[in-house]
PDB file of C-alpha atoms in Angstrom:
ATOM      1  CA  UNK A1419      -9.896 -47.454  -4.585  1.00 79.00           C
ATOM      2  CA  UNK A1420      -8.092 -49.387  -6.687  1.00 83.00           C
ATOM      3  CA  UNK A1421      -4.527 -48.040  -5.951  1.00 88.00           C
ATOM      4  CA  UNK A1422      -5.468 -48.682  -1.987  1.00 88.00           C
ATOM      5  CA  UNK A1423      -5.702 -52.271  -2.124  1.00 90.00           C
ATOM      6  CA  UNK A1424      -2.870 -52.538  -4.373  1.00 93.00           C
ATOM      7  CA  UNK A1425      -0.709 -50.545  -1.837  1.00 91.00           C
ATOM      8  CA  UNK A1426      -2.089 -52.737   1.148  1.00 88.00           C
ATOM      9  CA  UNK A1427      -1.143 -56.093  -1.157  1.00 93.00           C
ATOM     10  CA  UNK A1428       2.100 -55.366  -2.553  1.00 94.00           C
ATOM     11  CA  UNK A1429       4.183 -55.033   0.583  1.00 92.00           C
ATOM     12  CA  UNK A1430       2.782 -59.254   1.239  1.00 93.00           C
ATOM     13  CA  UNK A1431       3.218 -59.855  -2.426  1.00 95.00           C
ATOM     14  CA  UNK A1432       7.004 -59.042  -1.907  1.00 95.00           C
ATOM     15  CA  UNK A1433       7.449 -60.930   0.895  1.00 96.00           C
ATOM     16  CA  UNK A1434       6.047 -64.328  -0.285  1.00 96.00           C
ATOM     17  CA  UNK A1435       8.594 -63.438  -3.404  1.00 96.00           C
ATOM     18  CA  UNK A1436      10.894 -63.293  -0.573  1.00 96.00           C
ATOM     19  CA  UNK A1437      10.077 -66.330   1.128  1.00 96.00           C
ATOM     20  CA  UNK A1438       9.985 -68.636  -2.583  1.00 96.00           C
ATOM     21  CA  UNK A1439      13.758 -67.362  -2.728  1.00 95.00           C
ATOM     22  CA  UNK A1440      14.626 -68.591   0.738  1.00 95.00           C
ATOM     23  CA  UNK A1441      12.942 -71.726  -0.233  1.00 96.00           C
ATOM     24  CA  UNK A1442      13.974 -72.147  -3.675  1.00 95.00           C
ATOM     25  CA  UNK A1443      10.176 -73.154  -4.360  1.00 96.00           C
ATOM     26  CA  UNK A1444      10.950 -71.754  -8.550  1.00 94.00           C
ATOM     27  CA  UNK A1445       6.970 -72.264  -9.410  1.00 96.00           C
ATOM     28  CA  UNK A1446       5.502 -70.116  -6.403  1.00 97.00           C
ATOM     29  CA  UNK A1447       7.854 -67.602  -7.542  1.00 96.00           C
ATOM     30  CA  UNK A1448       7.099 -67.427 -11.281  1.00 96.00           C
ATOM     31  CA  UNK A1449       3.105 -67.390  -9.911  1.00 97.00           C
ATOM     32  CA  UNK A1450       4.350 -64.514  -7.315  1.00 96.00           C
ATOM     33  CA  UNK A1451       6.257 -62.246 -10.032  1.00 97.00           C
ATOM     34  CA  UNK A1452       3.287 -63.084 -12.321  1.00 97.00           C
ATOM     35  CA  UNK A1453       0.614 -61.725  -9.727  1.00 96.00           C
ATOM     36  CA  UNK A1454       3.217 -58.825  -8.339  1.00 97.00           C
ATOM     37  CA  UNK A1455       3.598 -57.812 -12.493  1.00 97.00           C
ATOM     38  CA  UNK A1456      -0.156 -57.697 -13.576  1.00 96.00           C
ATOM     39  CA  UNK A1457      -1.155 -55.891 -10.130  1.00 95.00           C
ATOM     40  CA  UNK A1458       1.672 -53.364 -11.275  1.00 95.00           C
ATOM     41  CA  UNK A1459       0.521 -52.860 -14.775  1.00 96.00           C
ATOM     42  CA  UNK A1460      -3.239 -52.003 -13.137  1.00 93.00           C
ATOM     43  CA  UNK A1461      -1.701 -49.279 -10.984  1.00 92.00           C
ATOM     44  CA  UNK A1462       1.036 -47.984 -14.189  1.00 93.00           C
ATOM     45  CA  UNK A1463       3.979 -48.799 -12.230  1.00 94.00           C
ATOM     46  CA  UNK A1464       6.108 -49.489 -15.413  1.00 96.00           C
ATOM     47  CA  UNK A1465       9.542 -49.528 -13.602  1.00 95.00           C
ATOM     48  CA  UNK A1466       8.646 -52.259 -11.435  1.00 97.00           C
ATOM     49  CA  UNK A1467       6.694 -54.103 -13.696  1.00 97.00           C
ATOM     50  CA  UNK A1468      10.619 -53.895 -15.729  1.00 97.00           C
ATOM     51  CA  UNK A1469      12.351 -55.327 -12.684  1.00 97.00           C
ATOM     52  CA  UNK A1470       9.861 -58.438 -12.740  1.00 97.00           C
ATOM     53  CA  UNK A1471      10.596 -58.940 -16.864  1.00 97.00           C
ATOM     54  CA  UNK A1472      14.678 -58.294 -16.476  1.00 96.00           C
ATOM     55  CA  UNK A1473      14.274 -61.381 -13.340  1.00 94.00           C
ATOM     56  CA  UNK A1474      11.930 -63.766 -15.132  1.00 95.00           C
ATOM     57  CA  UNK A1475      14.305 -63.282 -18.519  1.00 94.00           C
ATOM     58  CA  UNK A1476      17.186 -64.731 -16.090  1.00 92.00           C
ATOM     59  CA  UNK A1477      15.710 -66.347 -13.127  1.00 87.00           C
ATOM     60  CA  UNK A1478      19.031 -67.475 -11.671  1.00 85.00           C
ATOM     61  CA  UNK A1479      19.715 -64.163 -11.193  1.00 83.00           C
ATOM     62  CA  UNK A1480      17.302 -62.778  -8.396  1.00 83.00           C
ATOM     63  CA  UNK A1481      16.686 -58.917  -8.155  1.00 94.00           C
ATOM     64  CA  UNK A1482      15.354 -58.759  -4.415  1.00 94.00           C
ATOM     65  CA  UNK A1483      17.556 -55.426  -3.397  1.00 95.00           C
ATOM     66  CA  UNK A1484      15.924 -54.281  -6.624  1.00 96.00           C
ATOM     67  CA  UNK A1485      12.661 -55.480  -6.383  1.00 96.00           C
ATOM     68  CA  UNK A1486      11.892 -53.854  -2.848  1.00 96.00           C
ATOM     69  CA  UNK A1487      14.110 -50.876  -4.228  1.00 96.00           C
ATOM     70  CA  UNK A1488      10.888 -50.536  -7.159  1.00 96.00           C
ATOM     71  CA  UNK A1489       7.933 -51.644  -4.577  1.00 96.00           C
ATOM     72  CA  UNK A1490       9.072 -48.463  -2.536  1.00 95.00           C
ATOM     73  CA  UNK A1491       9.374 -45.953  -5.250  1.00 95.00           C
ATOM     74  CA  UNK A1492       6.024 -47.333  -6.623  1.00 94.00           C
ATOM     75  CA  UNK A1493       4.268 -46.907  -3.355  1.00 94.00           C
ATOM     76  CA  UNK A1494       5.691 -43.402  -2.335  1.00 94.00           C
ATOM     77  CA  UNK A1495       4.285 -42.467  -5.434  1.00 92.00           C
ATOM     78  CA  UNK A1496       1.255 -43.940  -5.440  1.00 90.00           C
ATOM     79  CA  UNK A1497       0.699 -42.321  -1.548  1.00 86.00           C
ATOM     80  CA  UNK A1498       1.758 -39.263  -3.148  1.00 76.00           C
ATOM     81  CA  UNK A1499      -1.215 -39.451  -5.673  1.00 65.00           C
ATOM     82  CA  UNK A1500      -4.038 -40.748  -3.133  1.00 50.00           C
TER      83      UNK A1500
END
């Protein structure tokens, strides 16, 4: 099902998010938000898919605490649905 392979991707979509951060690598990040904010939109995760907007309005500003904060809320619910 479609919320399955969202839930298996999401926790490696985060990370590589992570990892452009570390590396200050601005394009792979846009590209990762990008992917990590359309995947959310599939699966109705509309809080998360607001973290991603309020970072790529003000990039300099990264929301990682509140990024993972969102990827965990969206995935207990999503178990909690499967």
């Amino acid at each position: 099902a479609l919320v399955d392979i969202y839930l298996a991707s999401v926790h490696q979509d985060l990370a590589d998010i992570e990892r452009c951060v570390r590396e200050g690598d601005e394009k792979a990040l846009n590209t990762a938000l990008h992917k990590m904010k359309g995947a959310a939109k599939m699966v109705g995760a509309a809080a998360l898919v607001q973290v991603i907007e309020r970072w790529q309005r003000a990039p300099g500003q990264p929301l990682v605490e509140e990024l993972k904060q969102a990827v965990e809320e969206v995935c207990r619910q999503l178990g909690e649905r499967a």
